[in-house]
Coordinates of C-alpha atoms and ligand atoms in Angstrom, one line a residue:
M1 CA 112.7 54.6 136.3
T2 CA 113.2 56.1 132.9
T3 CA 111.2 54.7 130.1
R4 CA 114.1 52.9 128.7
T5 CA 114.8 51.4 131.9
K6 CA 111.2 50.4 132.4
A7 CA 111.0 48.9 129.0
K8 CA 114.1 46.9 129.7
S9 CA 112.8 45.5 132.9
R10 CA 109.6 44.6 131.2
L11 CA 111.4 42.6 128.5
R12 CA 113.8 41.0 131.1
A13 CA 110.7 40.1 133.2
N14 CA 109.3 38.4 130.2
K15 CA 112.2 36.3 129.9
S16 CA 111.6 34.4 132.9
K17 CA 107.9 33.6 131.9
A18 CA 106.5 31.0 130.0
P19 CA 106.0 32.1 126.4
A20 CA 104.0 35.3 126.5
K21 CA 100.9 35.0 124.6
K22 CA 100.6 38.6 123.8
S23 CA 103.2 41.4 124.8
A24 CA 102.9 45.0 125.2
S25 CA 106.3 45.3 123.5
T26 CA 105.1 43.7 120.4
T27 CA 102.2 46.1 119.6
V28 CA 102.1 46.5 115.8
R29 CA 100.6 49.8 114.8
S30 CA 99.5 50.7 111.4
A31 CA 98.7 54.4 110.7
K32 CA 95.7 53.5 108.6
K33 CA 94.2 50.6 110.5
P34 CA 95.5 50.8 114.2
A35 CA 92.3 49.2 115.5
K36 CA 92.3 45.9 113.7
K37 CA 96.0 45.3 114.2
S38 CA 96.1 46.1 117.8
V39 CA 93.2 43.9 118.6
K40 CA 94.8 40.8 116.8
V41 CA 98.4 41.3 117.8
A42 CA 98.8 43.2 120.9
V43 CA 98.5 43.9 124.2
H44 CA 98.1 42.5 127.7
K45 CA 97.4 45.8 129.3
P46 CA 94.6 48.1 128.3
P47 CA 95.6 50.7 125.9
A48 CA 94.7 54.4 126.6
K49 CA 91.2 55.3 125.9
S50 CA 90.7 57.1 122.7
A51 CA 88.8 60.3 122.3
S52 CA 86.0 58.3 120.8
G53 CA 85.9 55.9 123.8
N54 CA 86.5 52.8 121.8
G55 CA 89.4 51.6 124.0
L56 CA 91.8 51.5 121.2
P57 CA 95.1 53.4 121.3
R58 CA 95.2 57.0 120.1
P59 CA 97.9 58.1 117.9
S60 CA 100.9 59.6 119.7
S61 CA 100.6 63.4 120.5
K62 CA 104.5 63.5 120.3
P63 CA 106.0 65.2 117.1
W64 CA 107.0 62.8 114.2
G65 CA 109.8 60.4 115.6
Q66 CA 109.8 61.2 119.2
A67 CA 107.6 58.8 121.0
G68 CA 110.2 56.2 122.3
R69 CA 112.5 53.8 120.5
A70 CA 111.1 51.1 118.4
L71 CA 113.8 48.4 119.8
D72 CA 114.0 49.7 123.3
G73 CA 114.8 46.7 125.6
V74 CA 116.4 44.7 122.8
R75 CA 120.1 44.0 123.7
I76 CA 122.3 42.8 121.0
L77 CA 125.9 41.0 121.1
D78 CA 127.3 42.2 118.1
F79 CA 130.1 39.9 116.7
T80 CA 130.2 41.5 113.3
H81 CA 133.0 43.0 111.3
V82 CA 133.7 44.8 108.0
Q83 CA 130.6 45.8 106.4
S84 CA 127.5 43.2 106.1
G85 CA 127.1 42.3 109.7
P86 CA 127.8 45.8 110.9
T87 CA 125.2 47.5 108.5
C88 CA 122.6 45.3 110.0
T89 CA 123.6 45.9 113.9
Q90 CA 124.0 49.8 113.1
L91 CA 120.5 49.9 111.8
L92 CA 119.1 48.1 114.9
A93 CA 121.0 50.5 117.0
F94 CA 119.5 53.5 115.2
M95 CA 116.1 52.0 116.1
G96 CA 117.1 51.8 119.8
A97 CA 118.7 48.5 120.5
D98 CA 121.5 48.3 122.8
V99 CA 124.2 47.0 120.7
I100 CA 127.4 46.0 122.2
K101 CA 130.2 45.2 119.7
V102 CA 132.8 42.6 120.8
E103 CA 136.2 43.3 119.3
R104 CA 139.6 41.6 119.6
P105 CA 141.8 43.3 122.3
N106 CA 144.2 45.8 120.6
V107 CA 143.0 45.0 117.2
G108 CA 139.5 45.6 116.8
D109 CA 137.5 45.4 113.7
I110 CA 139.8 45.5 110.8
T111 CA 138.1 48.3 109.3
R112 CA 139.2 50.7 112.0
G113 CA 142.5 50.8 110.1
Q114 CA 141.4 50.4 106.5
L115 CA 141.3 53.2 103.9
R116 CA 142.4 55.6 106.8
D117 CA 142.2 59.3 105.9
V118 CA 143.1 60.9 109.3
K119 CA 146.3 59.6 111.0
G120 CA 145.6 57.9 114.2
A121 CA 141.8 58.1 113.9
D122 CA 139.3 55.3 113.0
S123 CA 138.7 55.3 109.4
L124 CA 135.2 56.4 107.9
Y125 CA 134.8 52.9 106.7
F126 CA 134.5 52.0 110.6
T127 CA 132.7 55.1 111.9
M128 CA 130.0 55.0 109.2
L129 CA 129.1 51.5 109.9
N130 CA 129.3 51.3 113.7
G131 CA 127.3 54.3 114.9
S132 CA 125.2 54.2 117.9
K133 CA 127.0 51.1 119.4
R134 CA 129.2 50.3 122.4
S135 CA 132.4 48.6 122.2
I136 CA 133.9 46.0 124.3
T137 CA 137.3 44.1 123.7
I138 CA 137.1 40.5 124.7
D139 CA 139.7 37.7 123.5
S140 CA 137.0 35.1 122.5
K141 CA 139.7 32.3 122.6
H142 CA 140.9 33.0 126.2
A143 CA 139.2 31.0 129.0
K144 CA 138.1 34.2 130.9
G145 CA 137.1 35.7 127.7
K146 CA 134.7 32.8 127.1
E147 CA 133.3 33.2 130.5
I148 CA 132.5 36.8 129.9
L149 CA 131.0 35.8 126.5
D150 CA 128.9 33.3 128.2
R151 CA 127.6 35.9 130.7
L152 CA 126.8 38.3 127.5
V153 CA 125.0 35.6 126.1
Q154 CA 122.7 35.4 128.9
E155 CA 122.1 39.1 129.0
C156 CA 121.3 39.7 125.3
D157 CA 118.5 38.8 122.9
V158 CA 120.2 38.5 119.6
L159 CA 123.8 37.4 118.7
V160 CA 124.8 38.8 115.1
E161 CA 128.0 37.5 113.3
N162 CA 129.4 37.5 110.1
F163 CA 132.6 35.3 110.5
A164 CA 133.8 33.0 108.1
P165 CA 132.0 29.6 108.2
G166 CA 132.8 27.7 111.2
A167 CA 134.6 30.5 113.0
L168 CA 131.7 31.0 115.7
D169 CA 131.7 27.2 116.5
R170 CA 135.4 27.2 116.8
M171 CA 135.1 29.8 119.5
G172 CA 133.0 27.4 121.4
L173 CA 129.8 29.5 120.4
T174 CA 127.8 26.8 119.0
F175 CA 124.0 27.1 118.6
E176 CA 123.5 24.3 121.1
H177 CA 125.9 26.0 123.6
I178 CA 124.1 29.3 123.3
H179 CA 120.7 27.6 123.4
K180 CA 121.5 26.0 126.7
L181 CA 122.6 29.3 128.2
N182 CA 119.7 31.3 126.8
P183 CA 116.9 29.6 124.9
R184 CA 115.5 33.0 124.0
M185 CA 118.8 33.9 122.1
I186 CA 118.4 34.5 118.4
V187 CA 121.5 33.8 116.5
A188 CA 121.7 35.7 113.2
S189 CA 124.4 35.1 110.6
V190 CA 125.6 36.5 107.3
K191 CA 127.6 33.9 105.3
G192 CA 128.8 34.2 101.6
F193 CA 126.7 31.1 100.4
G194 CA 124.1 29.1 101.9
P195 CA 124.2 25.2 102.1
G196 CA 125.7 24.0 98.9
P197 CA 129.2 23.7 96.9
Y198 CA 130.5 27.1 98.1
E199 CA 129.3 27.2 101.6
N200 CA 132.8 27.1 103.1
C201 CA 133.9 30.1 101.0
K202 CA 134.9 33.5 102.4
V203 CA 133.0 36.1 100.6
Y204 CA 133.4 39.8 100.0
E205 CA 131.0 42.3 98.3
N206 CA 132.0 41.9 94.9
V207 CA 132.1 38.1 94.9
A208 CA 128.5 38.2 96.0
Q209 CA 127.6 40.7 93.3
C210 CA 129.1 38.3 90.7
A211 CA 127.8 35.1 92.4
G212 CA 124.3 36.6 93.0
G213 CA 123.7 37.4 89.2
S214 CA 124.1 41.2 89.6
A215 CA 127.3 41.4 87.6
S216 CA 126.2 39.4 84.7
T217 CA 123.3 41.6 84.2
T218 CA 125.1 44.8 84.8
G219 CA 127.0 46.8 81.9
F220 CA 126.5 47.1 78.4
H221 CA 125.5 44.2 76.1
D222 CA 128.9 44.3 74.3
G223 CA 131.1 45.0 77.4
P224 CA 132.3 42.9 80.3
P225 CA 130.1 42.2 83.4
L226 CA 130.3 45.2 85.9
V227 CA 130.0 45.5 89.7
T228 CA 127.7 48.4 91.1
G229 CA 128.7 51.1 93.4
A230 CA 125.9 50.3 95.7
Q231 CA 127.0 47.7 98.3
I232 CA 124.2 45.3 97.6
G233 CA 126.1 42.4 98.7
D234 CA 127.3 43.7 102.0
S235 CA 124.9 46.3 103.0
G236 CA 122.0 44.6 101.1
T237 CA 122.6 41.5 102.9
G238 CA 122.8 43.3 106.3
L239 CA 119.4 44.9 105.6
H240 CA 117.9 41.3 104.8
L241 CA 119.4 40.1 108.2
A242 CA 117.9 42.9 110.1
L243 CA 114.5 42.1 108.8
G244 CA 115.2 38.3 109.7
I245 CA 116.0 39.4 113.2
V246 CA 112.9 41.6 113.8
A247 CA 110.9 38.8 112.5
A248 CA 112.4 36.3 114.9
L249 CA 112.0 38.7 117.6
Y250 CA 108.4 38.9 117.0
Q251 CA 107.9 35.1 116.6
R252 CA 109.6 34.9 120.1
T253 CA 106.7 36.8 121.5
R254 CA 104.7 33.9 120.7
T255 CA 107.1 30.9 121.2
G256 CA 109.4 32.3 123.9
R257 CA 112.2 30.7 122.0
G258 CA 115.1 32.1 119.9
Q259 CA 116.2 30.7 116.5
K260 CA 119.0 31.0 113.8
V261 CA 118.5 33.5 111.2
L262 CA 120.8 33.0 108.2
C263 CA 121.4 35.2 105.2
A264 CA 123.6 34.2 102.5
M265 CA 125.1 37.1 100.4
Q266 CA 124.4 35.2 97.1
D267 CA 120.8 34.8 98.0
G268 CA 120.5 38.7 99.1
V269 CA 122.0 39.7 95.7
L270 CA 119.8 37.3 93.9
N271 CA 116.8 38.7 95.8
L272 CA 117.7 42.2 94.7
A273 CA 118.3 41.0 91.1
R274 CA 114.8 39.4 91.1
V275 CA 113.8 41.1 87.9
K276 CA 116.6 39.6 86.0
L277 CA 115.5 36.1 87.0
R278 CA 112.0 37.2 85.7
D279 CA 113.7 38.2 82.3
Q280 CA 115.7 34.8 82.1
Q281 CA 112.3 33.1 82.1
R282 CA 110.6 35.5 79.6
L283 CA 113.5 34.8 77.2
A284 CA 111.9 31.4 76.5
H285 CA 109.1 33.2 75.0
G286 CA 110.9 35.7 72.6
P287 CA 113.3 38.6 72.8
L288 CA 113.1 41.0 75.7
T289 CA 111.7 43.9 73.7
E290 CA 112.5 46.8 76.2
Y291 CA 116.1 46.0 76.1
S292 CA 117.8 48.4 73.8
Q293 CA 119.6 45.6 71.9
Y294 CA 116.2 44.5 70.5
G295 CA 115.8 48.0 68.8
E296 CA 119.5 47.6 67.5
G297 CA 119.0 44.4 66.0
V298 CA 121.3 42.3 68.3
A299 CA 120.3 38.8 68.7
F300 CA 119.6 37.6 72.2
G301 CA 121.4 34.4 73.4
D302 CA 119.8 32.1 76.0
T303 CA 120.7 34.1 79.1
V304 CA 119.8 37.5 80.2
P305 CA 122.0 40.0 78.7
R306 CA 123.5 43.3 80.2
A307 CA 120.9 46.1 79.8
G308 CA 123.2 49.2 79.9
N309 CA 121.0 51.9 81.3
D310 CA 117.7 50.5 80.2
S311 CA 115.0 50.7 82.5
G312 CA 114.2 47.5 84.6
G313 CA 110.5 47.8 84.2
G314 CA 108.0 48.2 81.3
Q315 CA 108.6 51.8 80.7
P316 CA 111.7 52.5 78.6
G317 CA 114.4 54.8 80.1
W318 CA 117.8 56.0 79.5
I319 CA 120.6 58.4 80.9
L320 CA 120.9 61.5 78.8
K321 CA 123.4 64.0 78.7
C322 CA 122.5 67.6 80.0
K323 CA 124.2 71.0 79.4
G324 CA 127.6 71.1 81.0
Y325 CA 128.2 67.3 80.4
E326 CA 131.5 68.1 78.5
S327 CA 133.3 69.2 82.0
D328 CA 130.8 67.8 84.6
P329 CA 130.8 63.9 84.8
N330 CA 127.4 64.1 86.4
A331 CA 125.6 66.4 84.1
Y332 CA 123.2 63.7 83.2
I333 CA 119.5 62.8 83.8
Y334 CA 117.7 59.8 83.8
F335 CA 114.6 60.0 81.5
I336 CA 111.7 57.6 81.4
T337 CA 109.3 57.6 78.3
Q338 CA 106.4 56.6 80.3
A339 CA 103.6 55.9 77.9
P340 CA 100.7 58.0 79.4
V341 CA 102.8 61.1 79.3
W342 CA 104.1 60.6 75.7
G343 CA 102.1 63.3 74.3
A344 CA 103.7 65.9 76.8
I345 CA 107.2 64.4 76.1
C346 CA 106.7 65.2 72.3
D347 CA 105.5 68.6 72.9
V348 CA 108.3 69.5 75.4
I349 CA 111.1 68.2 73.0
G350 CA 109.5 70.0 70.0
R351 CA 108.4 66.9 68.1
P352 CA 104.5 67.2 68.4
E353 CA 104.0 65.3 65.2
W354 CA 105.2 62.1 67.0
K355 CA 102.0 62.0 69.0
T356 CA 100.1 60.9 65.9
D357 CA 102.9 59.4 63.5
P358 CA 102.3 55.6 63.6
D359 CA 106.0 54.9 64.0
Y360 CA 106.0 56.8 67.3
A361 CA 102.4 57.0 68.6
T362 CA 102.3 53.7 70.5
P363 CA 104.7 52.0 72.8
N364 CA 105.1 48.9 70.5
A365 CA 105.7 51.1 67.7
R366 CA 108.5 52.9 69.6
L367 CA 110.3 49.8 70.8
P368 CA 112.5 49.4 67.7
R369 CA 113.3 53.1 67.7
L370 CA 114.3 53.8 71.1
K371 CA 117.9 54.6 70.3
H372 CA 116.7 57.4 68.0
I373 CA 114.0 58.6 70.4
F374 CA 116.4 58.9 73.1
A375 CA 118.9 60.6 71.0
T376 CA 116.3 63.2 69.9
I377 CA 115.3 63.8 73.6
E378 CA 118.9 64.2 74.5
Q379 CA 119.1 67.1 71.8
W380 CA 116.7 68.8 74.2
T381 CA 118.1 67.9 77.5
M382 CA 121.6 69.2 76.4
T383 CA 120.0 72.6 76.3
K384 CA 119.2 72.3 80.1
T385 CA 121.1 71.7 83.2
K386 CA 119.9 68.5 84.9
F387 CA 118.0 70.6 87.5
E388 CA 116.3 72.9 84.9
A389 CA 115.2 69.9 83.1
M390 CA 114.0 68.3 86.4
D391 CA 111.7 71.4 87.0
I392 CA 110.3 71.3 83.5
L393 CA 109.7 67.5 83.5
N394 CA 108.3 67.1 86.8
R395 CA 105.7 69.8 86.2
L396 CA 104.7 67.7 83.2
D397 CA 104.5 64.5 85.3
I398 CA 107.4 62.9 83.2
P399 CA 109.3 60.7 85.4
C400 CA 112.9 61.6 85.4
G401 CA 115.9 61.9 87.9
P402 CA 119.1 63.9 88.0
I403 CA 122.4 61.9 88.4
L404 CA 123.5 63.3 91.7
S405 CA 127.0 63.1 92.8
M406 CA 128.2 62.3 96.4
K407 CA 129.1 65.8 96.8
E408 CA 125.7 67.0 95.8
L409 CA 124.1 64.5 98.0
A410 CA 126.4 65.4 101.1
H411 CA 125.2 68.9 100.8
E412 CA 121.4 68.3 99.9
E413 CA 119.5 70.1 102.7
S414 CA 116.4 68.2 102.5
L415 CA 118.5 65.0 103.2
R416 CA 119.9 66.7 106.2
A417 CA 116.4 67.9 107.3
T418 CA 115.1 64.3 107.3
G419 CA 118.1 63.0 109.2
T420 CA 119.1 60.7 106.3
V421 CA 122.5 62.6 106.1
V422 CA 123.7 63.3 109.6
E423 CA 126.7 65.1 110.8
V424 CA 128.1 63.6 114.1
D425 CA 131.1 64.7 116.2
H426 CA 134.0 62.3 117.0
P427 CA 136.6 62.6 119.7
T428 CA 139.5 61.9 117.5
R429 CA 138.5 62.5 113.8
G430 CA 136.1 65.5 114.5
T431 CA 133.0 66.0 112.7
Y432 CA 132.0 63.4 109.9
L433 CA 129.0 62.8 107.8
T434 CA 127.1 59.6 107.9
V435 CA 124.0 58.2 106.4
G436 CA 121.3 58.1 109.2
N437 CA 118.4 55.9 109.6
P438 CA 116.7 55.7 106.1
I439 CA 113.7 54.0 107.7
K440 CA 111.5 56.6 109.1
L441 CA 109.1 55.6 112.1
S442 CA 106.7 58.1 113.3
D443 CA 106.6 56.8 117.0
S444 CA 110.6 56.0 117.3
I445 CA 113.6 58.2 117.6
A446 CA 116.3 57.8 115.2
D447 CA 119.3 57.3 117.6
V448 CA 122.1 58.3 115.2
R449 CA 125.3 58.7 117.4
R450 CA 129.0 58.5 116.8
S451 CA 130.9 55.2 116.6
P452 CA 132.7 54.0 119.8
L453 CA 136.4 53.9 120.2
L454 CA 138.0 50.5 120.6
G455 CA 136.9 49.0 124.1
E456 CA 135.5 52.4 125.0
H457 CA 132.8 50.7 127.0
T458 CA 134.5 47.6 128.3
D459 CA 134.3 48.8 131.9
E460 CA 130.9 50.1 131.6
V461 CA 129.5 46.8 130.2
L462 CA 131.4 44.5 132.5
R463 CA 130.1 46.6 135.4
D464 CA 126.5 47.5 134.5
V465 CA 125.5 44.8 132.3
L466 CA 127.2 41.9 133.7
K467 CA 127.6 43.1 137.3
Y468 CA 131.4 42.3 137.8
A469 CA 132.7 44.1 140.7
E470 CA 135.6 46.5 140.2
R471 CA 138.1 44.1 141.6
E472 CA 137.1 41.4 139.3
I473 CA 137.5 43.7 136.4
E474 CA 141.0 44.4 137.5
T475 CA 141.7 40.6 137.7
I476 CA 140.0 40.2 134.2
K477 CA 142.3 42.9 132.8
A478 CA 145.3 41.3 134.3
S479 CA 144.5 37.9 132.7
G480 CA 144.8 39.5 129.1
A481 CA 141.1 38.6 128.2
I482 CA 140.3 42.1 127.6
S483 CA 142.4 45.2 126.7
A484 CA 144.3 46.4 129.9
T485 CA 143.4 50.0 129.1
E486 CA 140.2 51.3 127.3
Q487 CA 140.4 54.0 124.8
K488 CA 138.6 57.0 126.6
A489 CA 136.8 59.6 124.5
E490 CA 138.1 62.3 126.9
A491 CA 141.8 61.1 126.6
A492 CA 141.7 61.0 122.9
Ligands
LIG501 N1 138.8 37.2 119.8 C1 139.6 36.3 119.4 N2 139.5 35.9 118.1 C2 138.6 36.5 117.2 C3 137.9 37.6 117.8 C4 137.9 37.9 119.2 N3 137.4 38.9 119.6 N4 137.0 38.1 116.7 C5 137.3 37.3 115.7 N5 138.3 36.4 116.0 C6 139.0 35.4 115.1 C7 137.9 34.5 114.6 O1 137.6 33.5 115.6 C8 138.6 33.8 113.5 O2 139.4 32.7 113.8 P1 139.7 31.3 113.3 O3 139.7 31.4 111.8 O4 141.0 30.8 114.0 O5 138.4 30.4 113.9 C9 139.5 34.8 112.9 O6 139.4 35.9 113.9 C10 139.3 35.6 111.6 O7 137.8 35.6 111.3 P2 137.3 35.6 109.8 O8 135.9 35.8 109.7 O9 138.0 34.3 109.2 O10 138.1 36.8 109.2 P3 138.8 37.0 107.9 O11 139.5 38.4 107.9 O12 139.8 35.9 107.4 O13 137.7 36.9 106.7 C11 135.7 37.6 105.7 C12 136.8 38.0 106.6 C13 134.7 38.8 105.7 C14 136.0 37.3 104.3 C15 135.0 36.3 106.5 O14 134.8 36.8 107.8 C16 133.6 36.1 105.9 O15 133.6 35.2 104.7 N6 132.4 36.4 106.5 C17 131.2 35.8 105.9 C18 130.7 36.6 104.9 C19 130.7 38.3 105.1 O16 129.9 38.8 105.8 N7 131.4 39.0 104.0 C20 131.3 40.2 103.9 C21 132.1 40.9 104.8 S1 131.8 42.6 104.6

């Protein structure tokens, strides 16, 4: 039996028991304090003896990220599409969960064909959000399809979906139905809004950015609201959902029971815009002095204004031009005038007198002059490339960051080395770059593989997971509940 199979059978065996008090599969390790955590949370079988003989687990002797898979034995029924849900399930797949993506026969996730760059191949939109998963086609509204889904519900630990409100219920997969079939099942959903006036609305990324408070606080104070390039509505909510699922899996080890996990995109964006709700409350007590409009003498209204490139924390920052900005749209650096290194900043830009000048020497004295200060610093940064400026400033402990383009990030060797940027091969589109697992676990493999073709694993799942006989599979195909032919990597 392989380690993976062993872990799976242990998990399945746990299913039939009464709520496990403590399970080996839930051991929580902390690099710093393994002893305390293990004693409190874990294990029903004795851990390996440590060198010191105290009975507590030793650190793995395997190289970083090679000691198994964190979510081995967790099987996910993935009913997600577009971006938010797929972000969540892809991350769980990277951490070792067996993710079975259910797609509509002959159609699949709509993103397979959206923003297509290579004729006849799945788009990067799809491939970069569905790596390391298996794909099965099932018509969830077909009687036979419903039967297959019921069997999958019994075989899986988590169902993840991000359909429009009510769609899962309309398929007959109500929580009550699922819970009857598998009381251990965790049902995790992304919706645009939580309960309230907008709960029935369909929502995409930018709607969430606007409704969650991000857009009203992004942009320049004298310009219109802006959305950000980072997909905080979709991918951000997918990350929130993944955390909710892992927490529910952990709680299940004590209760033996599944539960619903709901992440609303509005809530996820607001959570990420938390510091802006902080500022909303600060406004009642006076102007936001770190916002550059304070230094520019522009009055504050009664809501948090857009802060341009002002730093979101207590240390003023701004984006400054670097050498080559005339032709390179990303020849810029983010520069933070952190108070403890103010002296070093003055020296490096050639204004040592500012260290003692009462108009510049203290953070409060500088606040009304930030525009002039950053313009002066920019005179210096414009004499350096962003990387030269980085080298000099980092040596002086001055916090700064280059504006990196996607082209630069794609070629950044350190990101390749850590597996944050990964090259994978695909049978119809060839090699493509994807973002691997940004969460690094010392004891878990980051399982980053290519996305599946539509229905590539239909036969495999029906046969190996659901134990249908070959003859039954042929009957199911003839019924129209699944695609008659699978897309096969070899044939592509
Ligand atoms: N077999 C048969 N029917 C299927 C199916 C399958 N395998 N998979 C999906 N469908 C059906 C659904 O049952 C639904 O039918 P119904 O409306 O008759 O009940 C239909 O496909 C469409 O689903 P829906 O979710 O409404 O898709 P949409 O393209 O109209 O809307 C969103 C897309 C993203 C706006 C919407 O799903 C949504 O608001 N989701 C929640 C928020 C979210 O995640 N947004 C971010 C997306 S990145």
